[in-house]
Amino acid sequence: MSAPDTVLHRGLFTTLDRSNPAASAVAIKDGRFTAVGHDHDVMKLAGPSTRVIDLKGRRVLPGLIDNHLHIIRGGLNFNMELRWDGVWSLADAMAMLRKQVAITPPPQWVRVVGGFTEHQFAERRLPTIDELNAVAPDTPVFILHLYDRAMLNAAALRAVGYTKDTPEPPGGEITRDAKGNPTGLLLAKPNANILYATLAKGPKLPFDYQVNSTRHFMRELNRLGVTGAIDAGGGFQNYPEDYAVIQKLSDEGQLTIRLAYNLFTQKPKGEKDDFLNWTRTSKYQQGTDYFRHNGAGEMLVFSAADFEDFRVARPDMPQEMEGELEGVVRILVQNKWPWRLHATYDETISRALDVFEKVNQDMPLDGLHWFFDHAETISDQSIDRIAALGGGIAVQHRMAYQGEYFVERYGYGAAEATPPVKKMLDKGVKVSAGTDATRVASYNPWVSLAWLVTGMTVGGLRLYPPRNCLDRETALRMWTENVTWFSNEEGKKGRIEVGQLADLIVPDRDYFSCSEAEIADTSSDLTVVGGRIVYGAGDFKALDTNAPPPAMPDWSPVRSFGGYGDWLGTDGKAKAVRANAMQMCGCSSGCGVHGHDHARAWTGKLPVSDLKSFWGALGCACWAV
């Protein structure tokens, strides 16, 4: 047996292999684990050309796999977007916006496209249109908040051409002033099409810039420990045209995320034609371990799309839903294509199950890895029906961003098991976890893991009692081995095990011993995909030789602000928050409080609205000095 390419030793490996749960060293050859065990056994395998990496006692986990990520669409746009993911004050967010406006040339826009919620900000609010106009009188600014609203400054309204004569969009609203002129606020009521359509009017990056952008998005995911994902397609994402960039990167061996992709129908009433065409021209599972076809969805037919804006009442699906859905599902079953279906509410899920059960009577679904996405309000009966049909449920951490709105509409009691993750697992259904990034939630997997473990929103609201929270190992399995069923890759990845693909991460803190409050702040110091180091930081920075060229264009927000919670680097961010806190406080005393140790607390996630006044939860104590 030839020597391994790489040996990693002196580590604390959580393998998730129940027959070999812990190890201190692994050997990797040709992109797969060839040995998983103790240092003295594995080190004997190393040869003269083997690269040996000393982990210095650090925790090692299998690489994280996102079950629902819009990575292909997100990659095309990542370099153009100012991300507010992980920014904990509106003051800091607006400072970022102001800086980006100053360097963005016309006719380009400044875009903040989802991944955040107003509840994460210490101020507990969004910016006003007047504030946007003051920061950017001439540069178009577009801000997407979840899938409920978009905010456009006056320059953006001019750029998209919305006037008093613009008709109201179906399922949406262009809010207007007393004279009928658009104010700049667009609302999904509940259809998000007006938000999508408006964003699509903005300038696009040229092809070579999109290639660079996608590489930077993958690197950002690698920084956070993501080694794989299932792409869920997306609105205004056309196949195969918008897949040319990711295909090029795959062909050239530049993918640093293993990607399985689903095909999302393109236009209402044309769904059957889409899938008839695609099942003729594409083969399920065609591709490689880095880029492969994964079936249909998350949109199968537009009449089955129950938009997830909890600020408005649940939408009723039209009568034609069942007939249209059945037509598409029959095409998929006939061609042995699995599917995923977006469904927020149990009312939609139960109607879809009626269709699946009907098709199953004469075209059995046996062996097809089909599943529902989201399923926030799924009932016990629907879980049982999914289990009986052999399906799965892919949950995402959307409630971490929308939980406050859900509670406001339906109450705490209804929110306690939304979605009922623990019950799904107890009933034996195939269940996994992901983000639904980049628009409705952040792409940070650790926010999802924290949500599964703590039951808390990013705004600090505790949604779930302990009975619907997971222990850390179960949550980790939801992000690793459990996801492989959803891409029909069981036994191939998801664990640190001999024969599996060599994907692993070394987090910057011990996931199993850090406090619950620290989980969401985790990133990776070493990310390995197929035995190749795709990201390194800290002790492993010298091993990182795969960084892409600088973000293109040169005014890209990625150059100035990086990614999630990294907009000035860890030290720079802390200093910036403290400096901002000092300015807002306005006092001159040199006491311990006014050294602004409370600034760190302001960036925390307390479920209160009054943080900074005398009587606030973190109020100043200068009166005592």
PDB file of N, CA, C and O in Angstrom, residues 28 43 71 75 89 109 119 210 261 264 268 308 316 350 364 401 432 437 517 528 531 543 583 588 609 621:
ATOM      1  N   ILE A  28      -4.954  10.434   4.539  1.00  0.00           N
ATOM      2  CA  ILE A  28      -5.749  10.739   3.354  1.00  0.00           C
ATOM      3  C   ILE A  28      -4.941  10.380   2.117  1.00  0.00           C
ATOM      4  O   ILE A  28      -3.760  10.732   1.998  1.00  0.00           O
ATOM      5  N   MET A  43       0.651   7.441  12.098  1.00  0.00           N
ATOM      6  CA  MET A  43       1.926   8.066  11.735  1.00  0.00           C
ATOM      7  C   MET A  43       2.885   7.063  11.089  1.00  0.00           C
ATOM      8  O   MET A  43       3.751   7.438  10.293  1.00  0.00           O
ATOM      9  N   ILE A  71     -26.493  28.720  -3.727  1.00  0.00           N
ATOM     10  CA  ILE A  71     -25.084  29.050  -3.917  1.00  0.00           C
ATOM     11  C   ILE A  71     -24.788  29.463  -5.350  1.00  0.00           C
ATOM     12  O   ILE A  71     -23.952  30.337  -5.588  1.00  0.00           O
ATOM     13  N   GLY A  75     -23.529  33.062  -5.815  1.00  0.00           N
ATOM     14  CA  GLY A  75     -22.176  33.270  -6.305  1.00  0.00           C
ATOM     15  C   GLY A  75     -22.094  34.294  -7.420  1.00  0.00           C
ATOM     16  O   GLY A  75     -21.131  35.065  -7.498  1.00  0.00           O
ATOM     17  N   SER A  89     -25.457  46.140  15.035  1.00  0.00           N
ATOM     18  CA  SER A  89     -26.087  47.437  15.277  1.00  0.00           C
ATOM     19  C   SER A  89     -26.388  48.105  13.945  1.00  0.00           C
ATOM     20  O   SER A  89     -25.615  47.985  12.981  1.00  0.00           O
ATOM     21  N   TRP A 109     -25.353  49.869  -8.369  1.00  0.00           N
ATOM     22  CA  TRP A 109     -26.152  50.008  -7.154  1.00  0.00           C
ATOM     23  C   TRP A 109     -25.336  49.553  -5.946  1.00  0.00           C
ATOM     24  O   TRP A 109     -24.391  48.782  -6.072  1.00  0.00           O
ATOM     25  N   HIS A 119     -34.248  42.457  13.914  1.00  0.00           N
ATOM     26  CA  HIS A 119     -34.171  42.048  15.315  1.00  0.00           C
ATOM     27  C   HIS A 119     -32.738  41.785  15.773  1.00  0.00           C
ATOM     28  O   HIS A 119     -32.483  41.729  16.973  1.00  0.00           O
ATOM     29  N   GLN A 210     -18.221  37.288 -12.595  1.00  0.00           N
ATOM     30  CA  GLN A 210     -19.092  36.313 -11.931  1.00  0.00           C
ATOM     31  C   GLN A 210     -18.298  35.079 -11.507  1.00  0.00           C
ATOM     32  O   GLN A 210     -18.573  34.491 -10.456  1.00  0.00           O
ATOM     33  N   TYR A 261     -27.149  19.966  -7.389  1.00  0.00           N
ATOM     34  CA  TYR A 261     -28.077  21.032  -7.759  1.00  0.00           C
ATOM     35  C   TYR A 261     -29.428  20.486  -8.216  1.00  0.00           C
ATOM     36  O   TYR A 261     -29.518  19.482  -8.904  1.00  0.00           O
ATOM     37  N   PHE A 264     -35.113  24.290 -10.811  1.00  0.00           N
ATOM     38  CA  PHE A 264     -36.233  25.100 -10.324  1.00  0.00           C
ATOM     39  C   PHE A 264     -37.019  25.579 -11.547  1.00  0.00           C
ATOM     40  O   PHE A 264     -36.459  26.206 -12.436  1.00  0.00           O
ATOM     41  N   PRO A 268     -44.570  30.423 -14.612  1.00  0.00           N
ATOM     42  CA  PRO A 268     -45.905  29.884 -14.324  1.00  0.00           C
ATOM     43  C   PRO A 268     -46.571  29.350 -15.581  1.00  0.00           C
ATOM     44  O   PRO A 268     -46.436  29.917 -16.672  1.00  0.00           O
ATOM     45  N   GLU A 308     -43.434  32.583   2.672  1.00  0.00           N
ATOM     46  CA  GLU A 308     -43.247  32.442   4.115  1.00  0.00           C
ATOM     47  C   GLU A 308     -43.142  33.762   4.856  1.00  0.00           C
ATOM     48  O   GLU A 308     -42.374  33.887   5.793  1.00  0.00           O
ATOM     49  N   ASP A 316     -53.715  30.939   0.912  1.00  0.00           N
ATOM     50  CA  ASP A 316     -54.364  29.702   0.461  1.00  0.00           C
ATOM     51  C   ASP A 316     -53.927  29.414  -0.968  1.00  0.00           C
ATOM     52  O   ASP A 316     -53.971  30.293  -1.833  1.00  0.00           O
ATOM     53  N   SER A 350     -50.145  19.056   3.400  1.00  0.00           N
ATOM     54  CA  SER A 350     -51.166  17.998   3.363  1.00  0.00           C
ATOM     55  C   SER A 350     -51.789  17.886   1.980  1.00  0.00           C
ATOM     56  O   SER A 350     -52.072  16.770   1.507  1.00  0.00           O
ATOM     57  N   PRO A 364     -45.173   3.780  -7.980  1.00  0.00           N
ATOM     58  CA  PRO A 364     -44.593   3.801  -6.637  1.00  0.00           C
ATOM     59  C   PRO A 364     -43.380   4.732  -6.534  1.00  0.00           C
ATOM     60  O   PRO A 364     -42.551   4.808  -7.447  1.00  0.00           O
ATOM     61  N   TYR A 401     -34.579  33.942  12.072  1.00  0.00           N
ATOM     62  CA  TYR A 401     -34.670  35.301  11.537  1.00  0.00           C
ATOM     63  C   TYR A 401     -36.098  35.836  11.538  1.00  0.00           C
ATOM     64  O   TYR A 401     -36.292  37.049  11.480  1.00  0.00           O
ATOM     65  N   SER A 432     -32.715  16.730   7.864  1.00  0.00           N
ATOM     66  CA  SER A 432     -31.405  17.374   7.844  1.00  0.00           C
ATOM     67  C   SER A 432     -31.594  18.875   7.963  1.00  0.00           C
ATOM     68  O   SER A 432     -32.728  19.372   7.996  1.00  0.00           O
ATOM     69  N   ALA A 437     -30.062  30.250   2.575  1.00  0.00           N
ATOM     70  CA  ALA A 437     -29.392  31.502   2.221  1.00  0.00           C
ATOM     71  C   ALA A 437     -29.333  31.634   0.692  1.00  0.00           C
ATOM     72  O   ALA A 437     -29.472  30.652  -0.021  1.00  0.00           O
ATOM     73  N   ALA A 517     -23.609  30.330  23.907  1.00  0.00           N
ATOM     74  CA  ALA A 517     -23.589  31.679  23.343  1.00  0.00           C
ATOM     75  C   ALA A 517     -22.480  31.862  22.313  1.00  0.00           C
ATOM     76  O   ALA A 517     -22.540  32.783  21.491  1.00  0.00           O
ATOM     77  N   VAL A 528     -10.738  21.402   4.850  1.00  0.00           N
ATOM     78  CA  VAL A 528     -10.159  20.454   3.901  1.00  0.00           C
ATOM     79  C   VAL A 528     -11.286  19.812   3.108  1.00  0.00           C
ATOM     80  O   VAL A 528     -12.257  19.302   3.690  1.00  0.00           O
ATOM     81  N   GLY A 531      -9.200  16.148   0.766  1.00  0.00           N
ATOM     82  CA  GLY A 531      -7.792  16.124   1.123  1.00  0.00           C
ATOM     83  C   GLY A 531      -7.039  17.391   0.758  1.00  0.00           C
ATOM     84  O   GLY A 531      -5.857  17.529   1.101  1.00  0.00           O
ATOM     85  N   LEU A 543      -0.689  27.206   5.497  1.00  0.00           N
ATOM     86  CA  LEU A 543      -1.064  26.087   4.627  1.00  0.00           C
ATOM     87  C   LEU A 543      -2.043  26.502   3.541  1.00  0.00           C
ATOM     88  O   LEU A 543      -2.312  25.719   2.628  1.00  0.00           O
ATOM     89  N   GLN A 583     -18.852  57.006  21.312  1.00  0.00           N
ATOM     90  CA  GLN A 583     -19.415  58.199  20.693  1.00  0.00           C
ATOM     91  C   GLN A 583     -20.887  58.358  21.047  1.00  0.00           C
ATOM     92  O   GLN A 583     -21.364  59.453  21.318  1.00  0.00           O
ATOM     93  N   SER A 588     -17.573  61.629  29.320  1.00  0.00           N
ATOM     94  CA  SER A 588     -16.122  61.835  29.338  1.00  0.00           C
ATOM     95  C   SER A 588     -15.445  61.130  30.490  1.00  0.00           C
ATOM     96  O   SER A 588     -14.234  61.177  30.615  1.00  0.00           O
ATOM     97  N   SER A 609     -35.894  45.685  23.927  1.00  0.00           N
ATOM     98  CA  SER A 609     -35.748  46.767  22.954  1.00  0.00           C
ATOM     99  C   SER A 609     -34.976  47.956  23.526  1.00  0.00           C
ATOM    100  O   SER A 609     -34.360  48.717  22.792  1.00  0.00           O
ATOM    101  N   ALA A 621     -24.064  53.504  34.125  1.00  0.00           N
ATOM    102  CA  ALA A 621     -24.018  53.725  35.573  1.00  0.00           C
ATOM    103  C   ALA A 621     -23.169  54.935  35.941  1.00  0.00           C
ATOM    104  O   ALA A 621     -22.657  55.027  37.035  1.00  0.00           O
TER     105      ALA A 621
END
